[in-house]
Amino acid sequence: MRKPIILFAFALFALPATAVAQSPDLEETCKSVAKSFFMSDQLAIGTVQSFPELKPPGVRMTYSTRQGTAPAEMTDIFECQFDKTDKPRNLARFCVSSTCYFPTVDDADRKRRFEEMRILLSRSEK
């Protein structure tokens, strides 16, 4: 009877570890987009969640523009959506808190920022 209990306990501890980093490569791509958007290599990243199985695949993460911020204190959210999980990826949409940037947005400035991030991502993945 002990073996099934031990195996069950091991599975419970192993499950969260696999859910945390479901797609490290996709997560790194979103971090790159965020750093490009904020024009900073020093962007502090907190909790990261990736969803490669969704259509479109995406990443959501907390961040801070202030260095030394503890991950638990980060409340700002950056989200990315891509056309696919494999490189080269096209950026389909990204959001900074409640402001979203995508190719068909009505706001000309947000549309331009989206195109800038799409171009920078495209250049970095060549």
Backbone as XML, in Angstrom:
<?xml version="1.0"?>
<chain id="A" units="angstrom">
  <residue number="1" name="MET">
    <atom name="N" x="0.818" y="-1.200" z="0.000"/>
    <atom name="CA" x="0.000" y="0.000" z="0.000"/>
    <atom name="C" x="0.863" y="1.267" z="0.000"/>
  </residue>
  <residue number="2" name="ARG">
    <atom name="N" x="2.082" y="1.190" z="0.501"/>
    <atom name="CA" x="2.923" y="2.379" z="0.570"/>
    <atom name="C" x="3.372" y="2.857" z="-0.803"/>
  </residue>
  <residue number="3" name="LYS">
    <atom name="N" x="3.659" y="1.938" z="-1.722"/>
    <atom name="CA" x="4.146" y="2.350" z="-3.042"/>
    <atom name="C" x="3.154" y="3.252" z="-3.770"/>
  </residue>
  <residue number="4" name="PRO">
    <atom name="N" x="1.864" y="2.908" z="-3.848"/>
    <atom name="CA" x="0.935" y="3.801" z="-4.537"/>
    <atom name="C" x="0.856" y="5.189" z="-3.885"/>
  </residue>
  <residue number="5" name="ILE">
    <atom name="N" x="0.920" y="5.233" z="-2.562"/>
    <atom name="CA" x="0.852" y="6.520" z="-1.868"/>
    <atom name="C" x="2.087" y="7.349" z="-2.191"/>
  </residue>
  <residue number="6" name="ILE">
    <atom name="N" x="3.256" y="6.716" z="-2.183"/>
    <atom name="CA" x="4.500" y="7.424" z="-2.480"/>
    <atom name="C" x="4.487" y="7.922" z="-3.925"/>
  </residue>
  <residue number="7" name="LEU">
    <atom name="N" x="4.052" y="7.068" z="-4.849"/>
    <atom name="CA" x="3.983" y="7.479" z="-6.246"/>
    <atom name="C" x="2.993" y="8.619" z="-6.434"/>
  </residue>
  <residue number="8" name="PHE">
    <atom name="N" x="1.856" y="8.557" z="-5.747"/>
    <atom name="CA" x="0.863" y="9.615" z="-5.845"/>
    <atom name="C" x="1.432" y="10.931" z="-5.300"/>
  </residue>
  <residue number="9" name="ALA">
    <atom name="N" x="2.116" y="10.869" z="-4.167"/>
    <atom name="CA" x="2.712" y="12.073" z="-3.581"/>
    <atom name="C" x="3.774" y="12.647" z="-4.509"/>
  </residue>
  <residue number="10" name="PHE">
    <atom name="N" x="4.604" y="11.783" z="-5.105"/>
    <atom name="CA" x="5.625" y="12.247" z="-6.045"/>
    <atom name="C" x="4.980" y="12.930" z="-7.251"/>
  </residue>
  <residue number="11" name="ALA">
    <atom name="N" x="3.896" y="12.364" z="-7.749"/>
    <atom name="CA" x="3.200" y="12.949" z="-8.903"/>
    <atom name="C" x="2.628" y="14.322" z="-8.559"/>
  </residue>
  <residue number="12" name="LEU">
    <atom name="N" x="2.125" y="14.485" z="-7.357"/>
    <atom name="CA" x="1.593" y="15.785" z="-6.956"/>
    <atom name="C" x="2.676" y="16.849" z="-6.915"/>
  </residue>
  <residue number="13" name="PHE">
    <atom name="N" x="3.874" y="16.478" z="-6.439"/>
    <atom name="CA" x="4.968" y="17.446" z="-6.389"/>
    <atom name="C" x="5.547" y="17.707" z="-7.769"/>
  </residue>
  <residue number="14" name="ALA">
    <atom name="N" x="5.537" y="16.746" z="-8.641"/>
    <atom name="CA" x="6.109" y="16.897" z="-9.977"/>
    <atom name="C" x="5.186" y="17.708" z="-10.887"/>
  </residue>
  <residue number="15" name="LEU">
    <atom name="N" x="3.889" y="17.627" z="-10.681"/>
    <atom name="CA" x="2.926" y="18.299" z="-11.547"/>
    <atom name="C" x="3.107" y="19.815" z="-11.599"/>
  </residue>
  <residue number="16" name="PRO">
    <atom name="N" x="3.195" y="20.528" z="-10.475"/>
    <atom name="CA" x="3.368" y="21.975" z="-10.581"/>
    <atom name="C" x="4.656" y="22.378" z="-11.286"/>
  </residue>
  <residue number="17" name="ALA">
    <atom name="N" x="5.697" y="21.624" z="-11.160"/>
    <atom name="CA" x="6.967" y="21.975" z="-11.802"/>
    <atom name="C" x="6.829" y="21.973" z="-13.322"/>
  </residue>
  <residue number="18" name="THR">
    <atom name="N" x="6.078" y="21.033" z="-13.872"/>
    <atom name="CA" x="5.915" y="21.003" z="-15.322"/>
    <atom name="C" x="4.957" y="22.079" z="-15.796"/>
  </residue>
  <residue number="19" name="ALA">
    <atom name="N" x="4.014" y="22.463" z="-14.954"/>
    <atom name="CA" x="3.055" y="23.491" z="-15.356"/>
    <atom name="C" x="3.677" y="24.886" z="-15.345"/>
  </residue>
  <residue number="20" name="VAL">
    <atom name="N" x="4.711" y="25.101" z="-14.543"/>
    <atom name="CA" x="5.324" y="26.413" z="-14.426"/>
    <atom name="C" x="6.021" y="26.813" z="-15.715"/>
  </residue>
  <residue number="21" name="ALA">
    <atom name="N" x="6.793" y="25.919" z="-16.298"/>
    <atom name="CA" x="7.557" y="26.255" z="-17.507"/>
    <atom name="C" x="7.118" y="25.363" z="-18.654"/>
  </residue>
  <residue number="22" name="GLN">
    <atom name="N" x="5.962" y="25.654" z="-19.204"/>
    <atom name="CA" x="5.440" y="24.808" z="-20.257"/>
    <atom name="C" x="6.131" y="25.047" z="-21.578"/>
  </residue>
  <residue number="23" name="SER">
    <atom name="N" x="6.586" y="26.254" z="-21.818"/>
    <atom name="CA" x="7.267" y="26.549" z="-23.062"/>
    <atom name="C" x="8.315" y="27.640" z="-22.829"/>
  </residue>
  <residue number="24" name="PRO">
    <atom name="N" x="9.479" y="27.253" z="-22.315"/>
    <atom name="CA" x="10.519" y="28.245" z="-22.023"/>
    <atom name="C" x="10.898" y="29.091" z="-23.237"/>
  </residue>
  <residue number="25" name="ASP">
    <atom name="N" x="10.917" y="28.506" z="-24.415"/>
    <atom name="CA" x="11.289" y="29.251" z="-25.620"/>
    <atom name="C" x="10.245" y="30.322" z="-25.945"/>
  </residue>
  <residue number="26" name="LEU">
    <atom name="N" x="8.987" y="29.974" z="-25.828"/>
    <atom name="CA" x="7.899" y="30.928" z="-26.046"/>
    <atom name="C" x="7.962" y="32.044" z="-25.002"/>
  </residue>
  <residue number="27" name="GLU">
    <atom name="N" x="8.263" y="31.676" z="-23.770"/>
    <atom name="CA" x="8.380" y="32.652" z="-22.687"/>
    <atom name="C" x="9.529" y="33.624" z="-22.953"/>
  </residue>
  <residue number="28" name="GLU">
    <atom name="N" x="10.655" y="33.112" z="-23.417"/>
    <atom name="CA" x="11.798" y="33.978" z="-23.729"/>
    <atom name="C" x="11.464" y="34.955" z="-24.854"/>
  </residue>
  <residue number="29" name="THR">
    <atom name="N" x="10.684" y="34.494" z="-25.816"/>
    <atom name="CA" x="10.287" y="35.375" z="-26.915"/>
    <atom name="C" x="9.424" y="36.516" z="-26.398"/>
  </residue>
  <residue number="30" name="CYS">
    <atom name="N" x="8.492" y="36.222" z="-25.504"/>
    <atom name="CA" x="7.640" y="37.274" z="-24.940"/>
    <atom name="C" x="8.470" y="38.235" z="-24.090"/>
  </residue>
  <residue number="31" name="LYS">
    <atom name="N" x="9.424" y="37.705" z="-23.340"/>
    <atom name="CA" x="10.309" y="38.578" z="-22.557"/>
    <atom name="C" x="11.073" y="39.518" z="-23.480"/>
  </residue>
  <residue number="32" name="SER">
    <atom name="N" x="11.494" y="39.012" z="-24.613"/>
    <atom name="CA" x="12.205" y="39.832" z="-25.600"/>
    <atom name="C" x="11.305" y="40.949" z="-26.133"/>
  </residue>
  <residue number="33" name="VAL">
    <atom name="N" x="10.045" y="40.630" z="-26.410"/>
    <atom name="CA" x="9.095" y="41.636" z="-26.876"/>
    <atom name="C" x="8.909" y="42.710" z="-25.795"/>
  </residue>
  <residue number="34" name="ALA">
    <atom name="N" x="8.762" y="42.291" z="-24.549"/>
    <atom name="CA" x="8.572" y="43.245" z="-23.452"/>
    <atom name="C" x="9.791" y="44.157" z="-23.298"/>
  </residue>
  <residue number="35" name="LYS">
    <atom name="N" x="10.977" y="43.578" z="-23.353"/>
    <atom name="CA" x="12.196" y="44.384" z="-23.229"/>
    <atom name="C" x="12.324" y="45.367" z="-24.384"/>
  </residue>
  <residue number="36" name="SER">
    <atom name="N" x="11.936" y="44.941" z="-25.570"/>
    <atom name="CA" x="11.957" y="45.852" z="-26.717"/>
    <atom name="C" x="10.943" y="46.969" z="-26.542"/>
  </residue>
  <residue number="37" name="PHE">
    <atom name="N" x="9.754" y="46.634" z="-26.065"/>
    <atom name="CA" x="8.715" y="47.633" z="-25.873"/>
    <atom name="C" x="9.159" y="48.701" z="-24.866"/>
  </residue>
  <residue number="38" name="PHE">
    <atom name="N" x="9.737" y="48.253" z="-23.756"/>
    <atom name="CA" x="10.178" y="49.189" z="-22.717"/>
    <atom name="C" x="11.581" y="49.739" z="-22.972"/>
  </residue>
  <residue number="39" name="MET">
    <atom name="N" x="12.216" y="49.243" z="-24.053"/>
    <atom name="CA" x="13.560" y="49.674" z="-24.420"/>
    <atom name="C" x="14.524" y="49.530" z="-23.241"/>
  </residue>
  <residue number="40" name="SER">
    <atom name="N" x="14.509" y="48.325" z="-22.636"/>
    <atom name="CA" x="15.329" y="48.075" z="-21.462"/>
    <atom name="C" x="15.740" y="46.609" z="-21.397"/>
  </residue>
  <residue number="41" name="ASP">
    <atom name="N" x="17.033" y="46.377" z="-21.250"/>
    <atom name="CA" x="17.514" y="45.016" z="-21.014"/>
    <atom name="C" x="17.365" y="44.623" z="-19.553"/>
  </residue>
  <residue number="42" name="GLN">
    <atom name="N" x="17.050" y="45.582" z="-18.712"/>
    <atom name="CA" x="16.991" y="45.356" z="-17.274"/>
    <atom name="C" x="15.574" y="45.190" z="-16.740"/>
  </residue>
  <residue number="43" name="LEU">
    <atom name="N" x="14.636" y="44.842" z="-17.573"/>
    <atom name="CA" x="13.251" y="44.658" z="-17.153"/>
    <atom name="C" x="13.178" y="43.489" z="-16.167"/>
  </residue>
  <residue number="44" name="ALA">
    <atom name="N" x="12.594" y="43.728" z="-15.006"/>
    <atom name="CA" x="12.453" y="42.679" z="-13.993"/>
    <atom name="C" x="11.203" y="41.860" z="-14.296"/>
  </residue>
  <residue number="45" name="ILE">
    <atom name="N" x="11.374" y="40.563" z="-14.405"/>
    <atom name="CA" x="10.274" y="39.644" z="-14.728"/>
    <atom name="C" x="9.935" y="38.825" z="-13.491"/>
  </residue>
  <residue number="46" name="GLY">
    <atom name="N" x="8.653" y="38.704" z="-13.206"/>
    <atom name="CA" x="8.200" y="37.927" z="-12.049"/>
    <atom name="C" x="7.663" y="36.576" z="-12.478"/>
  </residue>
  <residue number="47" name="THR">
    <atom name="N" x="6.398" y="36.334" z="-12.209"/>
    <atom name="CA" x="5.749" y="35.070" z="-12.542"/>
    <atom name="C" x="5.445" y="35.024" z="-14.036"/>
  </residue>
  <residue number="48" name="VAL">
    <atom name="N" x="5.738" y="33.877" z="-14.652"/>
    <atom name="CA" x="5.509" y="33.704" z="-16.083"/>
    <atom name="C" x="4.651" y="32.457" z="-16.299"/>
  </residue>
  <residue number="49" name="GLN">
    <atom name="N" x="3.621" y="32.607" z="-17.112"/>
    <atom name="CA" x="2.769" y="31.487" z="-17.491"/>
    <atom name="C" x="2.731" y="31.410" z="-19.008"/>
  </residue>
  <residue number="50" name="SER">
    <atom name="N" x="2.932" y="30.209" z="-19.554"/>
    <atom name="CA" x="2.862" y="30.062" z="-21.005"/>
    <atom name="C" x="1.777" y="29.049" z="-21.367"/>
  </residue>
  <residue number="51" name="PHE">
    <atom name="N" x="1.195" y="29.281" z="-22.537"/>
    <atom name="CA" x="0.082" y="28.459" z="-22.999"/>
    <atom name="C" x="0.296" y="28.068" z="-24.459"/>
  </residue>
  <residue number="52" name="PRO">
    <atom name="N" x="1.256" y="27.173" z="-24.719"/>
    <atom name="CA" x="1.532" y="26.777" z="-26.099"/>
    <atom name="C" x="0.392" y="25.982" z="-26.727"/>
  </residue>
  <residue number="53" name="GLU">
    <atom name="N" x="-0.469" y="25.398" z="-25.910"/>
    <atom name="CA" x="-1.547" y="24.575" z="-26.444"/>
    <atom name="C" x="-2.763" y="25.385" z="-26.889"/>
  </residue>
  <residue number="54" name="LEU">
    <atom name="N" x="-2.822" y="26.671" z="-26.547"/>
    <atom name="CA" x="-3.945" y="27.510" z="-26.974"/>
    <atom name="C" x="-3.745" y="27.992" z="-28.404"/>
  </residue>
  <residue number="55" name="LYS">
    <atom name="N" x="-4.835" y="28.384" z="-29.028"/>
    <atom name="CA" x="-4.794" y="28.970" z="-30.365"/>
    <atom name="C" x="-5.320" y="30.388" z="-30.257"/>
  </residue>
  <residue number="56" name="PRO">
    <atom name="N" x="-4.541" y="31.411" z="-30.398"/>
    <atom name="CA" x="-3.100" y="31.408" z="-30.631"/>
    <atom name="C" x="-2.336" y="31.145" z="-29.338"/>
  </residue>
  <residue number="57" name="PRO">
    <atom name="N" x="-1.127" y="30.561" z="-29.448"/>
    <atom name="CA" x="-0.309" y="30.329" z="-28.253"/>
    <atom name="C" x="0.080" y="31.656" z="-27.614"/>
  </residue>
  <residue number="58" name="GLY">
    <atom name="N" x="0.225" y="31.641" z="-26.291"/>
    <atom name="CA" x="0.531" y="32.895" z="-25.628"/>
    <atom name="C" x="1.276" y="32.756" z="-24.326"/>
  </residue>
  <residue number="59" name="VAL">
    <atom name="N" x="1.682" y="33.913" z="-23.811"/>
    <atom name="CA" x="2.425" y="34.021" z="-22.564"/>
    <atom name="C" x="1.862" y="35.200" z="-21.786"/>
  </residue>
  <residue number="60" name="ARG">
    <atom name="N" x="1.788" y="35.030" z="-20.471"/>
    <atom name="CA" x="1.403" y="36.126" z="-19.574"/>
    <atom name="C" x="2.438" y="36.168" z="-18.468"/>
  </residue>
  <residue number="61" name="MET">
    <atom name="N" x="2.877" y="37.389" z="-18.111"/>
    <atom name="CA" x="3.892" y="37.498" z="-17.066"/>
    <atom name="C" x="3.748" y="38.806" z="-16.306"/>
  </residue>
  <residue number="62" name="THR">
    <atom name="N" x="4.193" y="38.782" z="-15.065"/>
    <atom name="CA" x="4.260" y="40.008" z="-14.293"/>
    <atom name="C" x="5.637" y="40.617" z="-14.518"/>
  </residue>
  <residue number="63" name="TYR">
    <atom name="N" x="5.709" y="41.936" z="-14.374"/>
    <atom name="CA" x="6.982" y="42.616" z="-14.606"/>
    <atom name="C" x="7.049" y="43.894" z="-13.780"/>
  </residue>
  <residue number="64" name="SER">
    <atom name="N" x="8.252" y="44.438" z="-13.706"/>
    <atom name="CA" x="8.457" y="45.748" z="-13.107"/>
    <atom name="C" x="9.575" y="46.445" z="-13.860"/>
  </residue>
  <residue number="65" name="THR">
    <atom name="N" x="9.425" y="47.734" z="-14.052"/>
    <atom name="CA" x="10.490" y="48.515" z="-14.682"/>
    <atom name="C" x="11.507" y="48.969" z="-13.641"/>
  </residue>
  <residue number="66" name="ARG">
    <atom name="N" x="11.229" y="48.680" z="-12.359"/>
    <atom name="CA" x="12.158" y="49.030" z="-11.276"/>
    <atom name="C" x="12.953" y="47.796" z="-10.870"/>
  </residue>
  <residue number="67" name="GLN">
    <atom name="N" x="14.258" y="47.884" z="-10.947"/>
    <atom name="CA" x="15.120" y="46.780" z="-10.525"/>
    <atom name="C" x="14.991" y="46.581" z="-9.022"/>
  </residue>
  <residue number="68" name="GLY">
    <atom name="N" x="15.133" y="45.345" z="-8.585"/>
    <atom name="CA" x="15.065" y="45.030" z="-7.164"/>
    <atom name="C" x="13.658" y="44.796" z="-6.655"/>
  </residue>
  <residue number="69" name="THR">
    <atom name="N" x="12.671" y="44.879" z="-7.524"/>
    <atom name="CA" x="11.294" y="44.611" z="-7.107"/>
    <atom name="C" x="11.121" y="43.114" z="-6.908"/>
  </residue>
  <residue number="70" name="ALA">
    <atom name="N" x="10.587" y="42.739" z="-5.763"/>
    <atom name="CA" x="10.346" y="41.320" z="-5.484"/>
    <atom name="C" x="9.221" y="40.817" z="-6.389"/>
  </residue>
  <residue number="71" name="PRO">
    <atom name="N" x="9.342" y="39.594" z="-6.894"/>
    <atom name="CA" x="8.289" y="39.052" z="-7.760"/>
    <atom name="C" x="6.889" y="39.126" z="-7.144"/>
  </residue>
  <residue number="72" name="ALA">
    <atom name="N" x="6.786" y="38.954" z="-5.840"/>
    <atom name="CA" x="5.481" y="39.012" z="-5.182"/>
    <atom name="C" x="4.883" y="40.419" z="-5.218"/>
  </residue>
  <residue number="73" name="GLU">
    <atom name="N" x="5.710" y="41.434" z="-5.415"/>
    <atom name="CA" x="5.237" y="42.821" z="-5.456"/>
    <atom name="C" x="4.912" y="43.295" z="-6.873"/>
  </residue>
  <residue number="74" name="MET">
    <atom name="N" x="5.205" y="42.475" z="-7.866"/>
    <atom name="CA" x="4.945" y="42.855" z="-9.253"/>
    <atom name="C" x="3.474" y="42.630" z="-9.585"/>
  </residue>
  <residue number="75" name="THR">
    <atom name="N" x="2.798" y="43.702" z="-9.985"/>
    <atom name="CA" x="1.375" y="43.584" z="-10.305"/>
    <atom name="C" x="1.077" y="43.947" z="-11.756"/>
  </residue>
  <residue number="76" name="ASP">
    <atom name="N" x="2.035" y="44.547" z="-12.454"/>
    <atom name="CA" x="1.821" y="44.884" z="-13.858"/>
    <atom name="C" x="1.929" y="43.614" z="-14.705"/>
  </residue>
  <residue number="77" name="ILE">
    <atom name="N" x="1.074" y="43.519" z="-15.715"/>
    <atom name="CA" x="1.000" y="42.315" z="-16.556"/>
    <atom name="C" x="1.389" y="42.659" z="-17.991"/>
  </residue>
  <residue number="78" name="PHE">
    <atom name="N" x="2.184" y="41.782" z="-18.599"/>
    <atom name="CA" x="2.526" y="41.868" z="-20.017"/>
    <atom name="C" x="2.101" y="40.550" z="-20.640"/>
  </residue>
  <residue number="79" name="GLU">
    <atom name="N" x="1.371" y="40.616" z="-21.756"/>
    <atom name="CA" x="0.885" y="39.406" z="-22.426"/>
    <atom name="C" x="1.290" y="39.419" z="-23.890"/>
  </residue>
  <residue number="80" name="CYS">
    <atom name="N" x="1.602" y="38.242" z="-24.418"/>
    <atom name="CA" x="1.938" y="38.085" z="-25.837"/>
    <atom name="C" x="1.108" y="36.952" z="-26.428"/>
  </residue>
  <residue number="81" name="GLN">
    <atom name="N" x="0.748" y="37.117" z="-27.700"/>
    <atom name="CA" x="0.143" y="36.045" z="-28.478"/>
    <atom name="C" x="0.914" y="35.944" z="-29.778"/>
  </residue>
  <residue number="82" name="PHE">
    <atom name="N" x="1.155" y="34.706" z="-30.212"/>
    <atom name="CA" x="1.932" y="34.448" z="-31.423"/>
    <atom name="C" x="1.124" y="33.597" z="-32.384"/>
  </residue>
  <residue number="83" name="ASP">
    <atom name="N" x="1.534" y="33.586" z="-33.650"/>
    <atom name="CA" x="0.811" y="32.789" z="-34.638"/>
    <atom name="C" x="1.081" y="31.299" z="-34.491"/>
  </residue>
  <residue number="84" name="LYS">
    <atom name="N" x="2.244" y="30.944" z="-33.914"/>
    <atom name="CA" x="2.597" y="29.535" z="-33.735"/>
    <atom name="C" x="3.661" y="29.421" z="-32.654"/>
  </residue>
  <residue number="85" name="THR">
    <atom name="N" x="3.918" y="28.203" z="-32.204"/>
    <atom name="CA" x="4.911" y="28.000" z="-31.148"/>
    <atom name="C" x="6.327" y="27.881" z="-31.690"/>
  </residue>
  <residue number="86" name="ASP">
    <atom name="N" x="6.464" y="27.473" z="-32.951"/>
    <atom name="CA" x="7.793" y="27.285" z="-33.540"/>
    <atom name="C" x="8.325" y="28.578" z="-34.134"/>
  </residue>
  <residue number="87" name="LYS">
    <atom name="N" x="9.656" y="28.699" z="-34.128"/>
    <atom name="CA" x="10.295" y="29.847" z="-34.787"/>
    <atom name="C" x="10.323" y="29.618" z="-36.284"/>
  </residue>
  <residue number="88" name="PRO">
    <atom name="N" x="10.257" y="30.631" z="-37.086"/>
    <atom name="CA" x="10.033" y="32.019" z="-36.698"/>
    <atom name="C" x="8.558" y="32.254" z="-36.364"/>
  </residue>
  <residue number="89" name="ARG">
    <atom name="N" x="8.350" y="32.982" z="-35.284"/>
    <atom name="CA" x="6.986" y="33.303" z="-34.847"/>
    <atom name="C" x="6.610" y="34.691" z="-35.348"/>
  </residue>
  <residue number="90" name="ASN">
    <atom name="N" x="5.361" y="34.880" z="-35.588"/>
    <atom name="CA" x="4.832" y="36.218" z="-35.842"/>
    <atom name="C" x="4.098" y="36.661" z="-34.601"/>
  </residue>
  <residue number="91" name="LEU">
    <atom name="N" x="4.332" y="37.875" z="-34.198"/>
    <atom name="CA" x="3.608" y="38.454" z="-33.083"/>
    <atom name="C" x="2.191" y="38.756" z="-33.561"/>
  </residue>
  <residue number="92" name="ALA">
    <atom name="N" x="1.193" y="38.198" z="-32.885"/>
    <atom name="CA" x="-0.196" y="38.412" z="-33.279"/>
    <atom name="C" x="-0.840" y="39.542" z="-32.471"/>
  </residue>
  <residue number="93" name="ARG">
    <atom name="N" x="-0.368" y="39.697" z="-31.213"/>
    <atom name="CA" x="-0.963" y="40.689" z="-30.316"/>
    <atom name="C" x="-0.126" y="40.740" z="-29.055"/>
  </residue>
  <residue number="94" name="PHE">
    <atom name="N" x="-0.050" y="41.906" z="-28.427"/>
    <atom name="CA" x="0.526" y="41.989" z="-27.097"/>
    <atom name="C" x="-0.206" y="43.056" z="-26.299"/>
  </residue>
  <residue number="95" name="CYS">
    <atom name="N" x="-0.223" y="42.866" z="-24.993"/>
    <atom name="CA" x="-0.928" y="43.793" z="-24.107"/>
    <atom name="C" x="-0.024" y="44.186" z="-22.956"/>
  </residue>
  <residue number="96" name="VAL">
    <atom name="N" x="-0.086" y="45.457" z="-22.609"/>
    <atom name="CA" x="0.608" y="45.996" z="-21.456"/>
    <atom name="C" x="-0.489" y="46.464" z="-20.509"/>
  </residue>
  <residue number="97" name="SER">
    <atom name="N" x="-0.649" y="45.720" z="-19.427"/>
    <atom name="CA" x="-1.769" y="45.928" z="-18.513"/>
    <atom name="C" x="-3.065" y="45.825" z="-19.316"/>
  </residue>
  <residue number="98" name="SER">
    <atom name="N" x="-3.865" y="46.870" z="-19.402"/>
    <atom name="CA" x="-5.145" y="46.772" z="-20.113"/>
    <atom name="C" x="-5.102" y="47.389" z="-21.512"/>
  </residue>
  <residue number="99" name="THR">
    <atom name="N" x="-3.911" y="47.810" z="-21.955"/>
    <atom name="CA" x="-3.776" y="48.392" z="-23.289"/>
    <atom name="C" x="-3.200" y="47.350" z="-24.233"/>
  </residue>
  <residue number="100" name="CYS">
    <atom name="N" x="-3.937" y="47.041" z="-25.296"/>
    <atom name="CA" x="-3.498" y="46.006" z="-26.232"/>
    <atom name="C" x="-3.080" y="46.605" z="-27.569"/>
  </residue>
  <residue number="101" name="TYR">
    <atom name="N" x="-2.136" y="45.939" z="-28.200"/>
    <atom name="CA" x="-1.558" y="46.348" z="-29.476"/>
    <atom name="C" x="-1.704" y="45.185" z="-30.440"/>
  </residue>
  <residue number="102" name="PHE">
    <atom name="N" x="-2.281" y="45.436" z="-31.612"/>
    <atom name="CA" x="-2.475" y="44.390" z="-32.617"/>
    <atom name="C" x="-2.625" y="45.060" z="-33.973"/>
  </residue>
  <residue number="103" name="PRO">
    <atom name="N" x="-2.532" y="44.296" z="-35.058"/>
    <atom name="CA" x="-2.453" y="44.911" z="-36.383"/>
    <atom name="C" x="-3.695" y="45.673" z="-36.837"/>
  </residue>
  <residue number="104" name="THR">
    <atom name="N" x="-4.849" y="45.381" z="-36.288"/>
    <atom name="CA" x="-6.071" y="46.044" z="-36.752"/>
    <atom name="C" x="-6.642" y="47.035" z="-35.742"/>
  </residue>
  <residue number="105" name="VAL">
    <atom name="N" x="-5.852" y="47.402" z="-34.739"/>
    <atom name="CA" x="-6.329" y="48.357" z="-33.732"/>
    <atom name="C" x="-6.599" y="49.704" z="-34.401"/>
  </residue>
  <residue number="106" name="ASP">
    <atom name="N" x="-7.619" y="50.413" z="-33.952"/>
    <atom name="CA" x="-8.000" y="51.697" z="-34.542"/>
    <atom name="C" x="-7.020" y="52.824" z="-34.219"/>
  </residue>
  <residue number="107" name="ASP">
    <atom name="N" x="-6.399" y="52.756" z="-33.064"/>
    <atom name="CA" x="-5.473" y="53.800" z="-32.632"/>
    <atom name="C" x="-4.167" y="53.705" z="-33.428"/>
  </residue>
  <residue number="108" name="ALA">
    <atom name="N" x="-3.831" y="54.765" z="-34.171"/>
    <atom name="CA" x="-2.653" y="54.748" z="-35.051"/>
    <atom name="C" x="-1.345" y="54.575" z="-34.281"/>
  </residue>
  <residue number="109" name="ASP">
    <atom name="N" x="-1.232" y="55.186" z="-33.099"/>
    <atom name="CA" x="-0.001" y="55.047" z="-32.309"/>
    <atom name="C" x="0.181" y="53.613" z="-31.812"/>
  </residue>
  <residue number="110" name="ARG">
    <atom name="N" x="-0.902" y="52.999" z="-31.338"/>
    <atom name="CA" x="-0.799" y="51.613" z="-30.869"/>
    <atom name="C" x="-0.512" y="50.672" z="-32.036"/>
  </residue>
  <residue number="111" name="LYS">
    <atom name="N" x="-1.100" y="50.941" z="-33.186"/>
    <atom name="CA" x="-0.836" y="50.119" z="-34.364"/>
    <atom name="C" x="0.643" y="50.224" z="-34.755"/>
  </residue>
  <residue number="112" name="ARG">
    <atom name="N" x="1.200" y="51.436" z="-34.696"/>
    <atom name="CA" x="2.624" y="51.619" z="-35.013"/>
    <atom name="C" x="3.507" y="50.888" z="-34.004"/>
  </residue>
  <residue number="113" name="ARG">
    <atom name="N" x="3.205" y="50.992" z="-32.705"/>
    <atom name="CA" x="3.994" y="50.277" z="-31.686"/>
    <atom name="C" x="3.953" y="48.775" z="-31.948"/>
  </residue>
  <residue number="114" name="PHE">
    <atom name="N" x="2.768" y="48.260" z="-32.325"/>
    <atom name="CA" x="2.658" y="46.840" z="-32.648"/>
    <atom name="C" x="3.581" y="46.488" z="-33.814"/>
  </residue>
  <residue number="115" name="GLU">
    <atom name="N" x="3.541" y="47.267" z="-34.865"/>
    <atom name="CA" x="4.373" y="46.995" z="-36.041"/>
    <atom name="C" x="5.858" y="47.070" z="-35.696"/>
  </residue>
  <residue number="116" name="GLU">
    <atom name="N" x="6.232" y="48.003" z="-34.835"/>
    <atom name="CA" x="7.631" y="48.098" z="-34.395"/>
    <atom name="C" x="8.062" y="46.819" z="-33.678"/>
  </residue>
  <residue number="117" name="MET">
    <atom name="N" x="7.228" y="46.328" z="-32.767"/>
    <atom name="CA" x="7.570" y="45.112" z="-32.023"/>
    <atom name="C" x="7.598" y="43.894" z="-32.946"/>
  </residue>
  <residue number="118" name="ARG">
    <atom name="N" x="6.677" y="43.858" z="-33.897"/>
    <atom name="CA" x="6.649" y="42.751" z="-34.858"/>
    <atom name="C" x="7.934" y="42.737" z="-35.680"/>
  </residue>
  <residue number="119" name="ILE">
    <atom name="N" x="8.374" y="43.914" z="-36.133"/>
    <atom name="CA" x="9.598" y="44.019" z="-36.923"/>
    <atom name="C" x="10.829" y="43.636" z="-36.103"/>
  </residue>
  <residue number="120" name="LEU">
    <atom name="N" x="10.907" y="44.136" z="-34.871"/>
    <atom name="CA" x="12.054" y="43.805" z="-34.012"/>
    <atom name="C" x="12.121" y="42.300" z="-33.727"/>
  </residue>
  <residue number="121" name="LEU">
    <atom name="N" x="10.956" y="41.692" z="-33.481"/>
    <atom name="CA" x="10.924" y="40.245" z="-33.243"/>
    <atom name="C" x="11.362" y="39.499" z="-34.493"/>
  </residue>
  <residue number="122" name="SER">
    <atom name="N" x="10.860" y="39.907" z="-35.643"/>
    <atom name="CA" x="11.222" y="39.266" z="-36.907"/>
    <atom name="C" x="12.733" y="39.341" z="-37.137"/>
  </residue>
  <residue number="123" name="ARG">
    <atom name="N" x="13.317" y="40.498" z="-36.879"/>
    <atom name="CA" x="14.774" y="40.661" z="-37.047"/>
    <atom name="C" x="15.557" y="39.742" z="-36.101"/>
  </residue>
  <residue number="124" name="SER">
    <atom name="N" x="15.083" y="39.613" z="-34.884"/>
    <atom name="CA" x="15.815" y="38.827" z="-33.882"/>
    <atom name="C" x="15.725" y="37.327" z="-34.140"/>
  </residue>
  <residue number="125" name="GLU">
    <atom name="N" x="14.715" y="36.879" z="-34.869"/>
    <atom name="CA" x="14.530" y="35.444" z="-35.106"/>
    <atom name="C" x="15.111" y="34.972" z="-36.438"/>
  </residue>
  <residue number="126" name="LYS">
    <atom name="N" x="15.790" y="35.867" z="-37.158"/>
    <atom name="CA" x="16.403" y="35.452" z="-38.435"/>
    <atom name="C" x="17.711" y="34.772" z="-38.206"/>
  </residue>
</chain>
